[in-house]
Amino acid sequence: MNYTDDSITNLKGIGPAKARLFNKLGLYTIGDLLEYFPRGYKDKSEITKIRDIMPDESCTVRVRAAGKAQEGRTRSRLIITKLTVFDDTGRLNAVWFNNRFIKNAFREGDEVLMHGKVKRIGKDLVMEVPEYERLSDSESINLMRITPYYSLTEGLSQKDIRKAVYAALKHAEKQADLFPEELRRKYGLAEINFCISNIHFPESMDKLKLARKRLIFEEFFMLQSGLIHIKKLNSAGQKGIRFKKTSEIKEFIEHLPFKLTSAQERVFEEVSKDMEGSGIMNRLVQGDVGSGKTVIAALALFKCVRSGYQGTMIVPTEILAEQHMETLTNLLKNTGIEIALLKGGMTGKEKQKVLEGIKEGKIDVVVGTHAIIQDNVSFNKLGLVITDEQHRFGVRQRALLSAKGENPDMLVMTATPIPRTLSLIVYGDLDVSIIDEMPPGRKKVETYFIDSAKKERLMNFVKKGLDEGRQAYFVCPLVEESDKLELKSAIEYSEELKNKYFRNYNVGLLHGRMKADEKNEVMYRFREKEIHILVSTTVIEVGVNIPNAAYMVIEDADRYGMAQLHQLRGRVGRGGHQSYCILISDTGNEIAQERLKYMTKTENGFEVAEKDMEFRGSGEVLGQRQHGLPGFKLADVFRDAKLLKLSKEAVEYIYENNKLSNEDYKKMKEILDQRFQKMLDEITLN
């Protein structure tokens, strides 16, 4: 939708000072203005005669000034300016407060449009602080129409933005439509210039609906097309590694201390097929907490090494790196596969030894943080890269990794349940495999929702578990006191637990402002059972594995999204002990209560994620720019699910079924190619 790259200072009335205010909203060019869609509308198109005005309701009147405005003061020195206006049915007083400019704004006989709420004061009708616009030959952009309302910044009014957008519409040349007429007819889409005009200044509510439908459809279509473009870019003219079909895999699986679930078998079959193919694997393995994703990683690494290549597993924190190192070492023992850990806390000598082992090919599998992609890490023969969801690498990172090997296969692991309607968009540039079955014998984490009145009983319940040798997490949202939210800080909360409830137990503290080595030290002591209770913010949300922890207590649970609560709950129930998640909240909000009650009914992460999106909308569920998803201007995946499905059909119609004529496809491709570079920057994480 990039109409023009001309600066907004080309528009009349926008000089350098005003341009800086627009810049605060991210508006630099004419194109930016035209894509700055309204946040809402008011229908001010109907003119009401003064005799028909209903007191205490808002209306628009077309009137003349009966004379000059009169100014007066109250005892408290408040300036009141009154202007009497009339139409052919009656009179009305318009009133402003402390506005020195109004007095000279009108002359007798001026024809004016006014909009505002009308009160009856005595015998008079009074419209307080109305919006107004002098009628002239030019079209009204603030009144006598369906009026747009935009998000503002200090110093800019609605009138300023409307005026600028209106001028931008006049300034810009007509845009070539991305969608050919045939496609627009097939999917009921309006023409692009009609849509841009009617999304800002709708001629009617029906035309506004048509404009919204087309623009939402186009947002979905552009993202999905962009992801297809990335897929092609990742593998264009590049051959991947053909890994061997090795019979040893079967033997390796048979010697595992557990039986694979049918879901794990299916997913590994999909991964194997990719690895044995000639293309470059870009696959996501999505599975709930405890579904056994790490086993899939171990099997893929085994296949990679047995084919003569090296593999690496990249995770966001050193704690996770150590955990994965331990798990993979156990799974791959007696296979002869050399595994090494690469982390920041190593001595120079230790690190150098690992780096040399990687370069010479003596180390088969490297586990570490994103430092693995740095220049000083040189692989002998890199074939497979497994990344954690928190480091979902984009095009640039993949290029850096590819340069370290022979176009290595990429496998992304995520424990964050993404609703099925969202995964198409969030992971559209990856092939998705879902482990939708839990290993047998895993105990359900019992979840309870209580208010703070039951806290004493809760503490005694946790104390009993601690005396039996278990450990507990206590989670609260903030590190420091906040006047706005009035939530207990983690620091104060840990002191309260230590001094009031758990005097004879070791209470540790973990929060986001601690340095990495401090966090590692606390987690090490918790893992070694030196700490009985860990008070933490949500830094423990992803990946921490302490099998002995059986209690997860979450204060002010209503402050979290359901998907986040589910991730926190996933920190317990990892050993053979019965585990519990207790959600504490005194909220009076019915929707918040309903969300928390739902958490007690299901442990299925996908069900939780779907419900979360239902309550909060897709943008809030994903979090701002999480997963590299560009923010939609109009679309919402949950609300606009039908248009998402329709746009997917259109993508298949064009790219898979080749239904467009050569001429239409060529024109469409030209427009898409112009936009894709910008899309790449928005879709991928830098």
PDB file of C-alpha atoms in Angstrom, residues 422-557:
ATOM      1  CA  LEU A 422      -2.702 -18.737  14.456  1.00  0.00           C
ATOM      2  CA  SER A 423       0.040 -21.244  13.647  1.00  0.00           C
ATOM      3  CA  LEU A 424      -0.598 -20.737   9.918  1.00  0.00           C
ATOM      4  CA  ILE A 425       0.510 -17.127  10.300  1.00  0.00           C
ATOM      5  CA  VAL A 426       3.060 -17.263  13.095  1.00  0.00           C
ATOM      6  CA  TYR A 427       4.968 -20.180  11.591  1.00  0.00           C
ATOM      7  CA  GLY A 428       3.876 -19.806   7.984  1.00  0.00           C
ATOM      8  CA  ASP A 429       7.454 -19.990   6.663  1.00  0.00           C
ATOM      9  CA  LEU A 430       8.008 -23.356   8.392  1.00  0.00           C
ATOM     10  CA  ASP A 431       6.469 -26.785   7.918  1.00  0.00           C
ATOM     11  CA  VAL A 432       4.665 -27.581  11.161  1.00  0.00           C
ATOM     12  CA  SER A 433       4.653 -30.885  13.056  1.00  0.00           C
ATOM     13  CA  ILE A 434       2.504 -31.161  16.188  1.00  0.00           C
ATOM     14  CA  ILE A 435       3.067 -33.621  19.045  1.00  0.00           C
ATOM     15  CA  ASP A 436      -0.529 -33.779  20.237  1.00  0.00           C
ATOM     16  CA  GLU A 437      -0.205 -36.713  22.659  1.00  0.00           C
ATOM     17  CA  MET A 438       1.325 -36.917  26.120  1.00  0.00           C
ATOM     18  CA  PRO A 439       3.490 -39.875  27.260  1.00  0.00           C
ATOM     19  CA  PRO A 440       1.484 -42.399  29.350  1.00  0.00           C
ATOM     20  CA  GLY A 441       1.694 -42.327  33.145  1.00  0.00           C
ATOM     21  CA  ARG A 442       2.300 -38.574  33.434  1.00  0.00           C
ATOM     22  CA  LYS A 443       0.380 -37.312  36.455  1.00  0.00           C
ATOM     23  CA  LYS A 444      -2.093 -34.462  36.010  1.00  0.00           C
ATOM     24  CA  VAL A 445      -1.065 -31.217  37.704  1.00  0.00           C
ATOM     25  CA  GLU A 446      -3.968 -30.415  40.029  1.00  0.00           C
ATOM     26  CA  THR A 447      -4.902 -26.747  39.515  1.00  0.00           C
ATOM     27  CA  TYR A 448      -6.869 -24.638  42.020  1.00  0.00           C
ATOM     28  CA  PHE A 449      -8.142 -21.049  41.976  1.00  0.00           C
ATOM     29  CA  ILE A 450      -8.375 -19.450  45.450  1.00  0.00           C
ATOM     30  CA  ASP A 451      -8.631 -15.980  46.994  1.00  0.00           C
ATOM     31  CA  SER A 452      -6.126 -14.582  49.485  1.00  0.00           C
ATOM     32  CA  ALA A 453      -8.436 -15.401  52.431  1.00  0.00           C
ATOM     33  CA  LYS A 454      -7.356 -19.050  52.022  1.00  0.00           C
ATOM     34  CA  LYS A 455      -3.643 -18.204  52.013  1.00  0.00           C
ATOM     35  CA  GLU A 456      -2.937 -19.522  55.522  1.00  0.00           C
ATOM     36  CA  ARG A 457      -4.333 -22.951  54.602  1.00  0.00           C
ATOM     37  CA  LEU A 458      -2.347 -22.886  51.350  1.00  0.00           C
ATOM     38  CA  MET A 459       0.937 -22.183  53.173  1.00  0.00           C
ATOM     39  CA  ASN A 460       0.351 -25.109  55.538  1.00  0.00           C
ATOM     40  CA  PHE A 461      -0.415 -27.321  52.516  1.00  0.00           C
ATOM     41  CA  VAL A 462       2.879 -26.306  50.828  1.00  0.00           C
ATOM     42  CA  LYS A 463       4.772 -26.721  54.138  1.00  0.00           C
ATOM     43  CA  LYS A 464       3.584 -30.333  54.361  1.00  0.00           C
ATOM     44  CA  GLY A 465       4.972 -30.994  50.867  1.00  0.00           C
ATOM     45  CA  LEU A 466       8.310 -29.357  51.734  1.00  0.00           C
ATOM     46  CA  ASP A 467       8.575 -31.586  54.813  1.00  0.00           C
ATOM     47  CA  GLU A 468       8.148 -34.580  52.502  1.00  0.00           C
ATOM     48  CA  GLY A 469      11.159 -33.366  50.495  1.00  0.00           C
ATOM     49  CA  ARG A 470       9.441 -31.492  47.669  1.00  0.00           C
ATOM     50  CA  GLN A 471      10.199 -27.929  46.466  1.00  0.00           C
ATOM     51  CA  ALA A 472       7.978 -24.994  45.479  1.00  0.00           C
ATOM     52  CA  TYR A 473       7.835 -22.004  43.140  1.00  0.00           C
ATOM     53  CA  PHE A 474       6.091 -18.797  44.237  1.00  0.00           C
ATOM     54  CA  VAL A 475       5.551 -16.404  41.313  1.00  0.00           C
ATOM     55  CA  CYS A 476       4.647 -12.723  41.476  1.00  0.00           C
ATOM     56  CA  PRO A 477       4.622 -10.303  38.533  1.00  0.00           C
ATOM     57  CA  LEU A 478       6.770  -7.330  39.545  1.00  0.00           C
ATOM     58  CA  VAL A 479      10.252  -6.762  40.927  1.00  0.00           C
ATOM     59  CA  GLU A 480       9.639  -3.339  42.437  1.00  0.00           C
ATOM     60  CA  GLU A 481       6.607  -1.748  44.030  1.00  0.00           C
ATOM     61  CA  SER A 482       4.322  -0.051  41.534  1.00  0.00           C
ATOM     62  CA  ASP A 483       1.817   2.559  42.691  1.00  0.00           C
ATOM     63  CA  LYS A 484      -0.279   1.949  39.595  1.00  0.00           C
ATOM     64  CA  LEU A 485      -0.638  -1.804  39.884  1.00  0.00           C
ATOM     65  CA  GLU A 486      -0.313  -2.116  43.665  1.00  0.00           C
ATOM     66  CA  LEU A 487       1.236  -5.574  43.356  1.00  0.00           C
ATOM     67  CA  LYS A 488       3.713  -6.928  45.839  1.00  0.00           C
ATOM     68  CA  SER A 489       7.227  -6.913  44.526  1.00  0.00           C
ATOM     69  CA  ALA A 490       9.166 -10.154  44.339  1.00  0.00           C
ATOM     70  CA  ILE A 491      11.716  -8.799  46.799  1.00  0.00           C
ATOM     71  CA  GLU A 492       9.136  -7.852  49.442  1.00  0.00           C
ATOM     72  CA  TYR A 493       7.173 -11.024  48.773  1.00  0.00           C
ATOM     73  CA  SER A 494      10.204 -13.257  49.366  1.00  0.00           C
ATOM     74  CA  GLU A 495      10.861 -11.454  52.675  1.00  0.00           C
ATOM     75  CA  GLU A 496       7.229 -11.978  53.706  1.00  0.00           C
ATOM     76  CA  LEU A 497       7.378 -15.701  52.900  1.00  0.00           C
ATOM     77  CA  LYS A 498      10.699 -16.062  54.720  1.00  0.00           C
ATOM     78  CA  ASN A 499       9.661 -14.214  57.874  1.00  0.00           C
ATOM     79  CA  LYS A 500       5.974 -15.051  58.153  1.00  0.00           C
ATOM     80  CA  TYR A 501       5.385 -18.531  56.759  1.00  0.00           C
ATOM     81  CA  PHE A 502       8.638 -20.389  56.063  1.00  0.00           C
ATOM     82  CA  ARG A 503      11.143 -19.447  58.780  1.00  0.00           C
ATOM     83  CA  ASN A 504      12.757 -22.900  58.822  1.00  0.00           C
ATOM     84  CA  TYR A 505      13.209 -23.176  55.046  1.00  0.00           C
ATOM     85  CA  ASN A 506      15.616 -21.649  52.535  1.00  0.00           C
ATOM     86  CA  VAL A 507      13.876 -19.101  50.287  1.00  0.00           C
ATOM     87  CA  GLY A 508      15.652 -18.042  47.092  1.00  0.00           C
ATOM     88  CA  LEU A 509      14.867 -15.140  44.747  1.00  0.00           C
ATOM     89  CA  LEU A 510      15.077 -14.954  40.949  1.00  0.00           C
ATOM     90  CA  HIS A 511      14.149 -11.940  38.834  1.00  0.00           C
ATOM     91  CA  GLY A 512      14.881 -10.401  35.455  1.00  0.00           C
ATOM     92  CA  ARG A 513      17.210  -7.677  36.716  1.00  0.00           C
ATOM     93  CA  MET A 514      19.736 -10.132  38.096  1.00  0.00           C
ATOM     94  CA  LYS A 515      22.919 -10.791  36.107  1.00  0.00           C
ATOM     95  CA  ALA A 516      23.188 -14.063  34.211  1.00  0.00           C
ATOM     96  CA  ASP A 517      25.729 -15.586  36.605  1.00  0.00           C
ATOM     97  CA  GLU A 518      23.529 -14.639  39.606  1.00  0.00           C
ATOM     98  CA  LYS A 519      20.529 -16.351  37.988  1.00  0.00           C
ATOM     99  CA  ASN A 520      22.614 -19.427  37.199  1.00  0.00           C
ATOM    100  CA  GLU A 521      23.820 -19.596  40.814  1.00  0.00           C
ATOM    101  CA  VAL A 522      20.245 -19.432  42.213  1.00  0.00           C
ATOM    102  CA  MET A 523      18.955 -22.064  39.752  1.00  0.00           C
ATOM    103  CA  TYR A 524      21.913 -24.342  40.516  1.00  0.00           C
ATOM    104  CA  ARG A 525      21.175 -24.144  44.262  1.00  0.00           C
ATOM    105  CA  PHE A 526      17.468 -24.804  43.611  1.00  0.00           C
ATOM    106  CA  ARG A 527      18.292 -27.784  41.400  1.00  0.00           C
ATOM    107  CA  GLU A 528      20.633 -29.146  44.107  1.00  0.00           C
ATOM    108  CA  LYS A 529      17.776 -28.771  46.694  1.00  0.00           C
ATOM    109  CA  GLU A 530      19.722 -26.207  48.747  1.00  0.00           C
ATOM    110  CA  ILE A 531      16.805 -23.810  48.134  1.00  0.00           C
ATOM    111  CA  HIS A 532      13.371 -25.120  49.150  1.00  0.00           C
ATOM    112  CA  ILE A 533      11.239 -22.251  47.828  1.00  0.00           C
ATOM    113  CA  LEU A 534      12.060 -20.172  44.761  1.00  0.00           C
ATOM    114  CA  VAL A 535      10.328 -16.794  44.587  1.00  0.00           C
ATOM    115  CA  SER A 536      10.453 -15.629  41.004  1.00  0.00           C
ATOM    116  CA  THR A 537       9.054 -13.371  38.324  1.00  0.00           C
ATOM    117  CA  THR A 538       8.184 -14.997  34.996  1.00  0.00           C
ATOM    118  CA  VAL A 539      11.854 -15.557  34.100  1.00  0.00           C
ATOM    119  CA  ILE A 540      11.184 -19.220  35.037  1.00  0.00           C
ATOM    120  CA  GLU A 541       8.327 -19.402  32.515  1.00  0.00           C
ATOM    121  CA  VAL A 542      10.150 -21.251  29.750  1.00  0.00           C
ATOM    122  CA  GLY A 543      12.148 -24.457  29.915  1.00  0.00           C
ATOM    123  CA  VAL A 544      13.356 -24.710  33.516  1.00  0.00           C
ATOM    124  CA  ASN A 545      13.358 -28.390  34.532  1.00  0.00           C
ATOM    125  CA  ILE A 546      13.371 -29.215  38.257  1.00  0.00           C
ATOM    126  CA  PRO A 547      11.708 -32.672  38.627  1.00  0.00           C
ATOM    127  CA  ASN A 548      11.503 -32.323  42.428  1.00  0.00           C
ATOM    128  CA  ALA A 549       9.440 -29.092  42.283  1.00  0.00           C
ATOM    129  CA  ALA A 550       5.812 -30.034  42.973  1.00  0.00           C
ATOM    130  CA  TYR A 551       4.152 -26.715  43.895  1.00  0.00           C
ATOM    131  CA  MET A 552       3.546 -23.688  41.666  1.00  0.00           C
ATOM    132  CA  VAL A 553       1.878 -20.796  43.500  1.00  0.00           C
ATOM    133  CA  ILE A 554       1.009 -17.746  41.357  1.00  0.00           C
ATOM    134  CA  GLU A 555       0.068 -14.500  43.093  1.00  0.00           C
ATOM    135  CA  ASP A 556      -2.272 -12.032  41.305  1.00  0.00           C
ATOM    136  CA  ALA A 557      -2.885 -14.699  38.691  1.00  0.00           C
TER     137      ALA A 557
END
